[in-house]
CSV table of C-alpha atoms in Angstrom, one decimal:
chain,number,residue,atom,x,y,z
A,1,UNK,CA,-110.1,-17.6,23.2
A,2,UNK,CA,-109.2,-19.6,20.3
A,3,UNK,CA,-106.0,-21.4,19.2
A,4,UNK,CA,-104.4,-20.1,16.0
A,5,UNK,CA,-105.3,-23.0,14.0
A,6,UNK,CA,-108.9,-21.8,14.6
A,7,UNK,CA,-108.4,-18.2,13.6
A,8,UNK,CA,-109.0,-16.7,10.5
A,9,UNK,CA,-108.8,-13.1,11.7
A,10,UNK,CA,-106.2,-11.3,13.8
A,11,UNK,CA,-107.4,-9.9,17.2
A,12,UNK,CA,-107.4,-6.2,16.7
A,13,UNK,CA,-107.8,-6.2,12.8
A,14,UNK,CA,-110.4,-3.8,11.3
A,15,UNK,CA,-112.7,-4.2,8.3
A,16,UNK,CA,-112.0,-1.5,5.5
A,17,UNK,CA,-115.0,0.1,3.8
A,18,UNK,CA,-114.1,1.4,0.4
A,19,UNK,CA,-116.6,3.4,-1.8
A,20,UNK,CA,-117.9,0.3,-3.7
A,21,UNK,CA,-116.6,-2.7,-1.8
A,22,UNK,CA,-115.5,-4.0,1.7
A,23,UNK,CA,-112.1,-5.6,2.4
A,24,UNK,CA,-112.1,-8.2,5.1
A,25,UNK,CA,-108.8,-9.0,6.8
A,26,UNK,CA,-108.1,-12.8,6.7
A,27,UNK,CA,-105.1,-15.0,8.1
A,28,UNK,CA,-104.0,-18.5,7.4
A,29,UNK,CA,-105.5,-20.8,10.2
A,30,UNK,CA,-102.3,-23.0,10.4
A,31,UNK,CA,-98.8,-22.9,11.7
A,32,UNK,CA,-97.1,-22.6,8.3
A,33,UNK,CA,-97.7,-21.1,4.8
A,34,UNK,CA,-100.2,-23.0,2.5
A,35,UNK,CA,-100.5,-22.7,-1.3
A,36,UNK,CA,-103.7,-21.0,-2.3
A,37,UNK,CA,-104.8,-24.1,-4.0
A,38,UNK,CA,-105.7,-25.4,-0.4
A,39,UNK,CA,-108.4,-23.0,0.2
A,40,UNK,CA,-111.3,-25.5,-0.9
A,41,UNK,CA,-114.0,-22.8,-0.2
A,42,UNK,CA,-114.5,-19.4,1.7
A,43,UNK,CA,-117.5,-17.4,2.5
A,44,UNK,CA,-117.9,-14.2,4.3
A,45,UNK,CA,-121.1,-13.0,6.2
A,46,UNK,CA,-121.5,-9.2,6.8
A,47,UNK,CA,-124.4,-8.2,9.2
A,48,UNK,CA,-126.2,-11.4,8.1
A,49,UNK,CA,-125.6,-11.1,4.5
A,50,UNK,CA,-123.6,-14.1,3.1
A,51,UNK,CA,-121.2,-13.6,0.3
A,52,UNK,CA,-120.1,-17.1,-1.5
A,53,UNK,CA,-116.8,-18.1,-3.3
A,54,UNK,CA,-118.2,-16.8,-6.5
A,55,UNK,CA,-118.6,-13.4,-5.1
A,56,UNK,CA,-115.3,-13.0,-3.5
A,57,UNK,CA,-111.8,-12.1,-4.5
A,58,UNK,CA,-108.6,-12.5,-2.6
A,59,UNK,CA,-106.1,-9.6,-2.4
A,60,UNK,CA,-102.9,-10.8,-1.4
A,61,UNK,CA,-99.7,-8.4,-1.8
A,62,UNK,CA,-100.1,-7.0,-5.3
A,63,UNK,CA,-102.2,-9.7,-6.7
A,64,UNK,CA,-106.0,-9.8,-6.7
A,65,UNK,CA,-107.5,-13.2,-7.7
A,66,UNK,CA,-111.2,-14.3,-7.9
A,67,UNK,CA,-111.7,-16.9,-5.0
A,68,UNK,CA,-113.1,-19.3,-7.9
A,69,UNK,CA,-109.6,-19.4,-9.2
A,70,UNK,CA,-107.7,-20.1,-6.1
A,71,UNK,CA,-107.9,-24.0,-6.8
A,72,UNK,CA,-105.5,-23.6,-9.8
A,73,UNK,CA,-102.9,-21.4,-7.7
A,74,UNK,CA,-100.8,-24.5,-6.3
A,75,UNK,CA,-97.6,-22.3,-6.8
A,76,UNK,CA,-98.7,-19.4,-4.9
A,77,UNK,CA,-97.9,-19.6,-1.2
A,78,UNK,CA,-99.7,-17.4,1.4
A,79,UNK,CA,-97.0,-16.7,4.0
A,80,UNK,CA,-98.2,-17.5,7.3
A,81,UNK,CA,-97.4,-14.1,8.7
A,82,UNK,CA,-99.3,-12.0,6.0
A,83,UNK,CA,-102.7,-10.7,6.1
A,84,UNK,CA,-104.7,-11.3,3.0
A,85,UNK,CA,-107.9,-9.4,2.0
A,86,UNK,CA,-111.4,-10.7,0.8
A,87,UNK,CA,-112.9,-8.1,-1.5
A,88,UNK,CA,-116.5,-8.3,-0.7
A,89,UNK,CA,-119.2,-6.5,-3.2
A,90,UNK,CA,-120.9,-4.6,-0.6
A,91,UNK,CA,-120.5,-1.2,1.1
A,92,UNK,CA,-120.8,-0.5,4.8
A,93,UNK,CA,-121.7,2.7,6.4
A,94,UNK,CA,-121.6,1.8,10.2
A,95,UNK,CA,-118.6,2.2,12.3
A,96,UNK,CA,-118.7,-1.7,13.1
A,97,UNK,CA,-119.9,-4.9,11.4
A,98,UNK,CA,-120.7,-8.4,12.6
A,99,UNK,CA,-118.4,-10.5,10.5
A,100,UNK,CA,-118.1,-14.2,9.9
A,101,UNK,CA,-115.6,-15.9,7.8
A,102,UNK,CA,-115.7,-19.8,7.0
A,103,UNK,CA,-113.3,-21.5,5.1
A,104,UNK,CA,-112.3,-25.1,4.0
A,105,UNK,CA,-108.7,-25.6,4.3
A,106,UNK,CA,-106.8,-28.7,2.8
A,107,UNK,CA,-103.9,-29.5,4.8
A,108,UNK,CA,-101.7,-30.9,2.0
A,109,UNK,CA,-99.3,-33.2,3.9
A,110,UNK,CA,-101.8,-34.9,6.2
A,111,UNK,CA,-103.2,-37.8,4.4
A,112,UNK,CA,-106.2,-39.4,5.9
A,113,UNK,CA,-106.6,-42.2,3.1
A,114,UNK,CA,-105.6,-43.0,-0.4
A,115,UNK,CA,-105.5,-39.6,-2.5
A,116,UNK,CA,-107.3,-37.9,0.4
A,117,UNK,CA,-105.9,-35.1,2.6
A,118,UNK,CA,-107.2,-33.7,5.8
A,119,UNK,CA,-109.8,-30.9,5.0
A,120,UNK,CA,-110.4,-28.5,8.1
A,121,UNK,CA,-113.7,-26.6,8.3
A,122,UNK,CA,-112.7,-23.3,10.2
A,123,UNK,CA,-115.0,-20.5,11.1
A,124,UNK,CA,-114.1,-17.2,12.9
A,125,UNK,CA,-115.8,-13.9,13.5
A,126,UNK,CA,-117.1,-11.3,15.8
A,127,UNK,CA,-118.1,-7.6,15.9
A,128,UNK,CA,-115.1,-5.8,14.1
A,129,UNK,CA,-114.5,-2.0,13.8
A,130,UNK,CA,-114.8,-0.5,10.3
A,131,UNK,CA,-112.4,2.0,9.0
A,132,UNK,CA,-112.8,4.2,5.8
A,133,UNK,CA,-110.5,3.9,2.9
A,134,UNK,CA,-110.1,6.6,0.3
A,135,UNK,CA,-109.2,3.9,-2.3
A,136,UNK,CA,-111.5,3.2,-5.4
B,1,UNK,CA,-73.8,-17.7,25.2
B,2,UNK,CA,-75.6,-19.1,28.2
B,3,UNK,CA,-76.1,-22.3,26.1
B,4,UNK,CA,-73.0,-24.4,27.2
B,5,UNK,CA,-75.0,-26.6,29.4
B,6,UNK,CA,-77.2,-27.8,26.3
B,7,UNK,CA,-74.0,-29.0,24.6
B,8,UNK,CA,-72.9,-32.6,25.3
B,9,UNK,CA,-75.1,-32.9,28.3
B,10,UNK,CA,-73.5,-35.0,31.0
B,11,UNK,CA,-70.9,-36.3,28.4
B,12,UNK,CA,-73.8,-38.3,26.6
B,13,UNK,CA,-72.9,-36.7,23.2
B,14,UNK,CA,-76.5,-35.4,23.2
B,15,UNK,CA,-77.0,-31.6,22.6
B,16,UNK,CA,-80.3,-29.5,22.9
B,17,UNK,CA,-81.7,-27.0,21.0
B,18,UNK,CA,-85.2,-25.9,20.0
B,19,UNK,CA,-87.4,-25.8,16.9
B,20,UNK,CA,-88.8,-22.5,16.1
B,21,UNK,CA,-92.0,-24.2,15.5
B,22,UNK,CA,-92.3,-24.1,19.4
B,23,UNK,CA,-93.1,-20.4,19.1
B,24,UNK,CA,-96.0,-20.7,16.5
B,25,UNK,CA,-98.3,-18.6,18.7
B,26,UNK,CA,-95.6,-15.9,18.7
B,27,UNK,CA,-94.8,-16.1,15.0
B,28,UNK,CA,-98.4,-16.3,13.8
B,29,UNK,CA,-99.1,-12.9,16.0
B,30,UNK,CA,-96.2,-11.3,14.4
B,31,UNK,CA,-94.5,-10.5,17.6
B,32,UNK,CA,-91.1,-11.5,16.0
B,33,UNK,CA,-89.5,-11.4,12.7
B,34,UNK,CA,-86.9,-14.0,12.3
B,35,UNK,CA,-84.0,-12.0,13.5
B,36,UNK,CA,-86.0,-11.2,16.4
B,37,UNK,CA,-86.9,-14.6,17.2
B,38,UNK,CA,-83.4,-16.0,17.1
B,39,UNK,CA,-82.2,-13.2,19.1
B,40,UNK,CA,-84.7,-14.0,21.8
B,41,UNK,CA,-83.9,-17.8,21.7
B,42,UNK,CA,-80.1,-17.0,22.0
B,43,UNK,CA,-80.6,-14.6,24.7
B,44,UNK,CA,-82.6,-16.9,26.8
B,45,UNK,CA,-80.1,-19.7,26.4
B,46,UNK,CA,-82.4,-22.1,24.6
B,47,UNK,CA,-80.0,-23.0,21.7
B,48,UNK,CA,-77.4,-23.5,20.5
B,49,UNK,CA,-79.3,-25.9,18.2
B,50,UNK,CA,-82.0,-24.3,16.0
B,51,UNK,CA,-84.5,-26.1,13.8
B,52,UNK,CA,-87.0,-24.5,11.4
B,53,UNK,CA,-89.9,-25.5,9.4
B,54,UNK,CA,-89.2,-24.1,6.0
B,55,UNK,CA,-92.8,-23.3,5.2
B,56,UNK,CA,-93.2,-21.6,8.5
B,57,UNK,CA,-90.0,-19.5,8.8
B,58,UNK,CA,-89.1,-18.5,5.3
B,59,UNK,CA,-91.2,-16.5,3.1
B,60,UNK,CA,-90.0,-17.7,-0.2
B,61,UNK,CA,-90.0,-21.5,0.7
B,62,UNK,CA,-89.3,-23.9,-1.0
B,63,UNK,CA,-86.9,-21.5,-2.6
B,64,UNK,CA,-84.6,-19.0,-1.0
B,65,UNK,CA,-83.0,-15.9,-2.4
B,66,UNK,CA,-79.6,-14.4,-1.8
B,67,UNK,CA,-80.8,-12.1,0.6
B,68,UNK,CA,-82.6,-14.6,2.7
B,69,UNK,CA,-79.4,-16.9,2.7
B,70,UNK,CA,-77.3,-13.8,3.8
B,71,UNK,CA,-79.6,-13.0,6.6
B,72,UNK,CA,-79.8,-16.5,8.0
B,73,UNK,CA,-76.1,-17.1,7.8
B,74,UNK,CA,-75.6,-13.7,9.5
B,75,UNK,CA,-77.9,-14.9,12.3
B,76,UNK,CA,-75.9,-18.0,12.8
B,77,UNK,CA,-72.7,-16.2,13.1
B,78,UNK,CA,-73.9,-13.2,15.2
B,79,UNK,CA,-75.9,-15.3,17.7
B,80,UNK,CA,-73.7,-18.7,17.7
B,81,UNK,CA,-76.6,-20.7,16.8
B,82,UNK,CA,-76.1,-24.1,15.3
B,83,UNK,CA,-78.4,-25.1,12.3
B,84,UNK,CA,-79.5,-28.6,13.1
B,85,UNK,CA,-82.5,-29.6,11.1
B,86,UNK,CA,-84.9,-28.1,8.2
B,87,UNK,CA,-88.3,-29.4,8.3
B,88,UNK,CA,-89.5,-30.1,4.6
B,89,UNK,CA,-93.0,-31.0,3.9
B,90,UNK,CA,-94.0,-33.3,1.2
B,91,UNK,CA,-97.3,-31.7,0.1
B,92,UNK,CA,-98.7,-34.8,-1.6
B,93,UNK,CA,-102.2,-33.0,-1.9
B,94,UNK,CA,-100.9,-29.4,-3.0
B,95,UNK,CA,-102.9,-29.3,-6.2
B,96,UNK,CA,-106.7,-29.4,-5.9
B,97,UNK,CA,-107.3,-31.5,-8.9
B,98,UNK,CA,-105.1,-34.5,-8.0
B,99,UNK,CA,-102.3,-36.0,-6.0
B,100,UNK,CA,-98.7,-35.2,-7.1
B,101,UNK,CA,-97.1,-37.8,-8.9
B,102,UNK,CA,-93.6,-39.1,-8.0
B,103,UNK,CA,-91.8,-36.9,-10.4
B,104,UNK,CA,-93.4,-34.0,-8.8
B,105,UNK,CA,-92.8,-35.0,-5.4
B,106,UNK,CA,-89.1,-35.8,-6.1
B,107,UNK,CA,-88.9,-32.2,-7.7
B,108,UNK,CA,-90.6,-30.6,-4.7
B,109,UNK,CA,-88.2,-32.4,-2.2
B,110,UNK,CA,-85.1,-31.7,-4.0
B,111,UNK,CA,-85.9,-27.9,-4.2
B,112,UNK,CA,-86.1,-28.2,-0.4
B,113,UNK,CA,-82.8,-30.1,-0.2
B,114,UNK,CA,-81.2,-27.4,-2.2
B,115,UNK,CA,-82.4,-24.6,0.1
B,116,UNK,CA,-81.3,-26.5,3.2
B,117,UNK,CA,-77.8,-26.9,1.8
B,118,UNK,CA,-77.8,-23.1,1.0
B,119,UNK,CA,-78.8,-22.4,4.7
B,120,UNK,CA,-76.2,-24.9,5.9
B,121,UNK,CA,-78.7,-27.6,7.6
B,122,UNK,CA,-77.1,-30.8,7.8
B,123,UNK,CA,-80.4,-32.6,8.2
B,124,UNK,CA,-83.8,-32.5,6.5
B,125,UNK,CA,-87.0,-33.9,8.2
B,126,UNK,CA,-88.9,-35.7,5.8
B,127,UNK,CA,-92.5,-37.0,6.2
B,128,UNK,CA,-94.3,-40.3,5.7
B,129,UNK,CA,-96.0,-38.9,2.5
B,130,UNK,CA,-92.6,-39.7,0.8
B,131,UNK,CA,-92.5,-43.3,-0.3
B,132,UNK,CA,-89.3,-45.2,-0.7
B,133,UNK,CA,-89.3,-44.7,-4.4
B,134,UNK,CA,-89.2,-40.9,-3.8
B,135,UNK,CA,-86.7,-41.1,-1.3
B,136,UNK,CA,-84.4,-43.2,-3.4
B,137,UNK,CA,-84.7,-40.8,-6.2
B,138,UNK,CA,-83.9,-37.9,-3.8
B,139,UNK,CA,-80.8,-39.6,-2.6
B,140,UNK,CA,-78.6,-38.4,-5.2
B,141,UNK,CA,-79.4,-34.7,-4.2
B,142,UNK,CA,-78.8,-35.5,-0.8
B,143,UNK,CA,-75.4,-36.8,-1.4
B,144,UNK,CA,-74.4,-33.8,-3.7
B,145,UNK,CA,-75.0,-31.6,-0.7
B,146,UNK,CA,-74.0,-34.3,2.2
B,147,UNK,CA,-77.3,-33.8,3.7
B,148,UNK,CA,-79.0,-36.5,5.9
B,149,UNK,CA,-82.7,-37.1,5.4
B,150,UNK,CA,-84.7,-38.0,8.5
B,151,UNK,CA,-88.1,-39.8,8.3
B,152,UNK,CA,-90.0,-38.2,11.2
B,153,UNK,CA,-91.6,-40.7,13.2
B,154,UNK,CA,-94.6,-39.1,14.5
B,155,UNK,CA,-98.2,-40.2,16.1
B,156,UNK,CA,-99.9,-42.1,14.9
B,157,UNK,CA,-96.9,-44.0,13.4
B,158,UNK,CA,-94.5,-45.5,15.7
B,159,UNK,CA,-91.0,-47.3,15.3
B,160,UNK,CA,-92.9,-50.5,14.6
B,161,UNK,CA,-96.0,-49.4,12.8
B,162,UNK,CA,-96.4,-51.2,9.4
B,163,UNK,CA,-95.6,-47.9,7.3
B,164,UNK,CA,-92.5,-47.1,9.3
B,165,UNK,CA,-91.5,-50.9,9.1
B,166,UNK,CA,-91.6,-50.5,5.2
B,167,UNK,CA,-89.3,-47.6,5.5
B,168,UNK,CA,-87.0,-49.4,7.6
B,169,UNK,CA,-86.7,-52.5,5.4
B,170,UNK,CA,-86.1,-50.0,2.5
B,171,UNK,CA,-83.3,-48.3,4.3
B,172,UNK,CA,-81.7,-51.8,5.1
B,173,UNK,CA,-81.6,-52.6,1.5
B,174,UNK,CA,-80.0,-49.2,0.4
B,175,UNK,CA,-77.7,-48.9,3.7
B,176,UNK,CA,-76.9,-45.2,3.1
B,177,UNK,CA,-75.6,-43.2,6.1
B,178,UNK,CA,-77.7,-40.4,4.6
B,179,UNK,CA,-81.1,-42.0,5.4
B,180,UNK,CA,-82.4,-42.1,8.8
B,181,UNK,CA,-85.1,-41.5,11.1
B,182,UNK,CA,-86.2,-38.6,13.6
B,183,UNK,CA,-88.3,-39.9,16.5
B,184,UNK,CA,-90.8,-37.6,17.9
B,185,UNK,CA,-91.7,-38.0,21.6
B,186,UNK,CA,-95.3,-37.7,20.4
B,187,UNK,CA,-95.1,-41.4,19.3
B,188,UNK,CA,-94.5,-42.6,22.9
B,189,UNK,CA,-96.6,-40.9,25.3
B,190,UNK,CA,-98.3,-42.0,28.4
B,191,UNK,CA,-101.1,-39.7,29.0
B,192,UNK,CA,-103.3,-37.3,26.9
B,193,UNK,CA,-102.1,-33.7,27.8
B,194,UNK,CA,-104.6,-31.9,30.2
B,195,UNK,CA,-104.5,-29.0,27.9
B,196,UNK,CA,-106.0,-30.9,25.1
B,197,UNK,CA,-108.8,-32.3,27.3
B,198,UNK,CA,-109.5,-28.9,28.7
B,199,UNK,CA,-109.7,-27.5,24.9
B,200,UNK,CA,-112.2,-30.4,24.2
B,201,UNK,CA,-114.3,-29.4,27.4
B,202,UNK,CA,-114.3,-25.9,26.4
B,203,UNK,CA,-115.8,-27.1,23.1
B,204,UNK,CA,-118.6,-28.6,25.2
B,205,UNK,CA,-117.5,-32.1,25.8
B,206,UNK,CA,-118.9,-33.6,28.9
B,207,UNK,CA,-116.5,-34.9,31.8
B,208,UNK,CA,-118.0,-38.5,31.1
B,209,UNK,CA,-117.4,-38.2,27.5
B,210,UNK,CA,-113.6,-37.0,28.1
B,211,UNK,CA,-113.0,-39.7,30.7
B,212,UNK,CA,-114.4,-42.2,27.9
B,213,UNK,CA,-112.0,-40.7,25.5
B,214,UNK,CA,-109.0,-41.1,27.7
B,215,UNK,CA,-110.0,-44.7,28.2
B,216,UNK,CA,-110.4,-45.2,24.4
B,217,UNK,CA,-107.0,-43.9,24.0
B,218,UNK,CA,-105.5,-46.2,26.6
B,219,UNK,CA,-107.2,-49.3,25.2
B,220,UNK,CA,-105.5,-51.9,23.5
B,221,UNK,CA,-106.2,-52.5,19.7
B,222,UNK,CA,-106.6,-50.4,16.7
B,223,UNK,CA,-106.6,-46.6,17.8
B,224,UNK,CA,-108.9,-45.6,14.8
B,225,UNK,CA,-111.3,-48.2,15.5
B,226,UNK,CA,-111.3,-47.2,19.4
B,227,UNK,CA,-111.8,-43.6,18.3
B,228,UNK,CA,-114.6,-44.5,15.9
B,229,UNK,CA,-116.6,-46.3,18.6
B,230,UNK,CA,-116.0,-43.6,21.1
B,231,UNK,CA,-117.2,-41.0,18.5
B,232,UNK,CA,-120.2,-43.0,17.7
B,233,UNK,CA,-121.4,-43.4,21.1
B,234,UNK,CA,-120.5,-39.8,21.9
B,235,UNK,CA,-122.5,-38.4,19.2
B,236,UNK,CA,-125.5,-40.7,20.0
B,237,UNK,CA,-125.3,-39.6,23.5
B,238,UNK,CA,-125.8,-35.8,22.4
B,239,UNK,CA,-122.0,-34.6,22.8
B,240,UNK,CA,-121.3,-31.5,20.3
B,241,UNK,CA,-120.1,-32.4,16.9
B,242,UNK,CA,-117.4,-29.9,17.1
B,243,UNK,CA,-116.0,-31.3,20.0
B,244,UNK,CA,-116.3,-35.0,18.9
B,245,UNK,CA,-114.6,-34.0,15.6
B,246,UNK,CA,-111.7,-32.0,17.2
B,247,UNK,CA,-111.1,-35.1,19.4
B,248,UNK,CA,-109.7,-37.0,16.3
B,249,UNK,CA,-106.6,-35.1,16.9
B,250,UNK,CA,-106.0,-37.0,20.2
B,251,UNK,CA,-105.5,-40.2,18.0
B,252,UNK,CA,-103.4,-38.6,15.2
B,253,UNK,CA,-101.2,-36.4,17.6
B,254,UNK,CA,-100.5,-38.7,20.7
B,255,UNK,CA,-99.2,-42.2,20.2
B,256,UNK,CA,-98.7,-44.9,22.9
B,257,UNK,CA,-95.9,-47.0,21.7
B,258,UNK,CA,-93.3,-48.0,24.4
B,259,UNK,CA,-90.2,-45.7,24.5
B,260,UNK,CA,-88.0,-48.9,24.2
B,261,UNK,CA,-89.1,-49.2,20.8
B,262,UNK,CA,-86.7,-46.2,19.9
B,263,UNK,CA,-83.7,-48.5,20.7
B,264,UNK,CA,-84.4,-50.6,17.5
B,265,UNK,CA,-83.9,-47.6,15.5
B,266,UNK,CA,-80.9,-46.0,17.3
B,267,UNK,CA,-78.1,-46.5,14.6
B,268,UNK,CA,-80.3,-44.8,12.2
B,269,UNK,CA,-81.5,-41.8,14.2
B,270,UNK,CA,-80.2,-38.7,12.7
B,271,UNK,CA,-82.2,-36.1,14.9
B,272,UNK,CA,-84.7,-36.1,17.6
B,273,UNK,CA,-88.0,-34.1,18.4
B,274,UNK,CA,-88.4,-33.7,22.1
B,275,UNK,CA,-92.2,-32.9,22.0
B,276,UNK,CA,-93.7,-31.4,25.1
B,277,UNK,CA,-97.1,-30.0,26.1
B,278,UNK,CA,-97.2,-28.8,29.6
B,279,UNK,CA,-95.1,-29.1,33.0
B,280,UNK,CA,-96.3,-29.6,36.6
B,281,UNK,CA,-95.2,-27.8,39.7
B,282,UNK,CA,-92.0,-29.9,40.0
B,283,UNK,CA,-91.1,-29.6,36.3
B,284,UNK,CA,-92.2,-33.0,35.1
B,285,UNK,CA,-94.1,-33.5,31.9
B,286,UNK,CA,-97.0,-35.6,33.0
B,287,UNK,CA,-98.0,-37.0,29.4
B,288,UNK,CA,-94.4,-38.0,28.4
B,289,UNK,CA,-92.1,-40.2,30.1
B,290,UNK,CA,-88.9,-38.2,29.7
B,291,UNK,CA,-86.7,-40.3,32.0
B,292,UNK,CA,-87.5,-43.5,30.3
B,293,UNK,CA,-86.9,-41.8,26.9
B,294,UNK,CA,-83.7,-40.3,27.9
B,295,UNK,CA,-82.4,-43.8,29.2
B,296,UNK,CA,-83.1,-45.3,25.8
B,297,UNK,CA,-81.4,-42.6,23.9
B,298,UNK,CA,-78.2,-43.0,26.2
B,299,UNK,CA,-78.2,-46.6,26.3
B,300,UNK,CA,-78.4,-46.9,22.6
B,301,UNK,CA,-75.6,-44.2,22.3
B,302,UNK,CA,-77.5,-41.8,20.1
B,303,UNK,CA,-75.2,-39.0,19.4
B,304,UNK,CA,-76.7,-35.6,18.2
B,305,UNK,CA,-79.4,-33.1,18.6
B,306,UNK,CA,-82.8,-33.1,20.5
B,307,UNK,CA,-85.0,-30.1,19.4
B,308,UNK,CA,-87.6,-29.1,21.9
B,309,UNK,CA,-90.9,-29.0,20.4
B,310,UNK,CA,-93.7,-27.4,22.2
B,311,UNK,CA,-97.0,-28.1,20.4
B,312,UNK,CA,-99.2,-26.2,22.9
B,313,UNK,CA,-100.5,-23.7,20.4
B,314,UNK,CA,-103.0,-26.2,19.4
B,315,UNK,CA,-104.7,-25.6,22.7
B,316,UNK,CA,-103.2,-22.5,24.2
B,317,UNK,CA,-104.3,-19.3,22.3
B,318,UNK,CA,-101.5,-16.6,22.0
B,319,UNK,CA,-100.7,-14.7,25.2
B,320,UNK,CA,-101.6,-17.4,27.6
B,321,UNK,CA,-98.4,-19.3,27.8
B,322,UNK,CA,-95.0,-18.1,27.5
B,323,UNK,CA,-93.5,-20.6,25.0
B,324,UNK,CA,-90.0,-19.7,25.9
B,325,UNK,CA,-90.6,-20.5,29.5
B,326,UNK,CA,-92.0,-23.9,28.4
B,327,UNK,CA,-89.0,-24.7,26.3
B,328,UNK,CA,-86.7,-23.8,29.2
B,329,UNK,CA,-88.8,-26.1,31.5
B,330,UNK,CA,-88.4,-28.9,28.7
B,331,UNK,CA,-84.6,-28.5,28.4
B,332,UNK,CA,-84.2,-28.5,32.2
B,333,UNK,CA,-86.1,-31.7,32.3
B,334,UNK,CA,-84.2,-33.0,29.6
B,335,UNK,CA,-80.8,-32.2,31.1
B,336,UNK,CA,-81.8,-33.9,34.5
B,337,UNK,CA,-83.0,-36.8,32.8
B,338,UNK,CA,-80.1,-37.4,30.4
B,339,UNK,CA,-77.8,-36.7,33.6
B,340,UNK,CA,-79.6,-39.2,35.5
B,341,UNK,CA,-79.5,-41.9,32.7
B,342,UNK,CA,-75.8,-41.3,32.0
B,343,UNK,CA,-74.9,-41.7,35.7
């Protein structure tokens, strides 16, 4: 059992396998919405294969943003109740996957020194079901 | 409404309500939308005061559109709630490349003051990241709206800590009725909550190290130095890094100042955060001395709202605790404590 501030994945959520990629459901591990610029790093591991920040995109609402560009998005807030999707350049055939998501999240109002905000390392994962998507 | 007992408790002029932050688990888990959550709060008689954190409850914050304003004002009318305080955030580290400068902080806070006015909140909680220069420049916007700005005094700060003393001096120099403080009971605690310690044990912290942590927290002297010494010794003894790191929160979230220190601020208290964590079998909060705090607030003639603020989501996962029941327990304890203090 994990508190919400240590959760990147909603219990019961499924990974979505598309024809040429995989979508991983991700949540904000904090009590409030945060700007995308607060995601200092993110990584996904699918069945032991790790994908770093330069291989991932974030799909949030109608927007799809390369994760390397999140740092510049300080005016785009990720609402705390919304699921975002990390788009991974991998295909999955199985009905479940061993998933791990790691992130470094800056808490922009908790200051721990001059010009230095708290950065939390959060990781979450487990065995998730995989559902098929018809999308391209 | 079943909330009459929460209004002007025992003739003290103090009324009770809740911040929706208390329902972080339910909110994060999407068990409620804003309408559903306000309906539940009203239905359980946990108002009439309702406080929100803008960046938690409102999708478009720091702005609000006309539809959101109309929705919120409709909820206020329909459920008879009273908007008490809007929690703003001063996100100094909003940008990845640098801290916000003062102009940007003023703009960021002014936008939140505008939203508070649109929604009918009379008080906006501000945080220590806003220095006196920023607050002074936002005062014109607060005056335009007739909104009071309350600097939250939250652990590790206290009514008498150096950073808050600087704000007190600034307030004295400006002497505006729109500038005040919001004491949070987390600054004046007597014990580390058992739920916090249980969470650390679940992360692998040994009993001995947990006892040592409590002793370090209770020890006199600089709290960060106390934590540093404990952390170093614990790591050397092989305690798990994750647990030792997580224990930082004990020192940033829980302060040991005396409740009596609130009395010094009394004329400038504009709102109060009634923090709570857990209740024992007779309805007391073991980590916070409610009777002493109630006595200080009543004796110093504070008149206004206390929002129940349950912060158990940091150790209690969704589904393990009914936050509405905890809030009800806190309000019952507060009513008892205020009534006794008034008698």
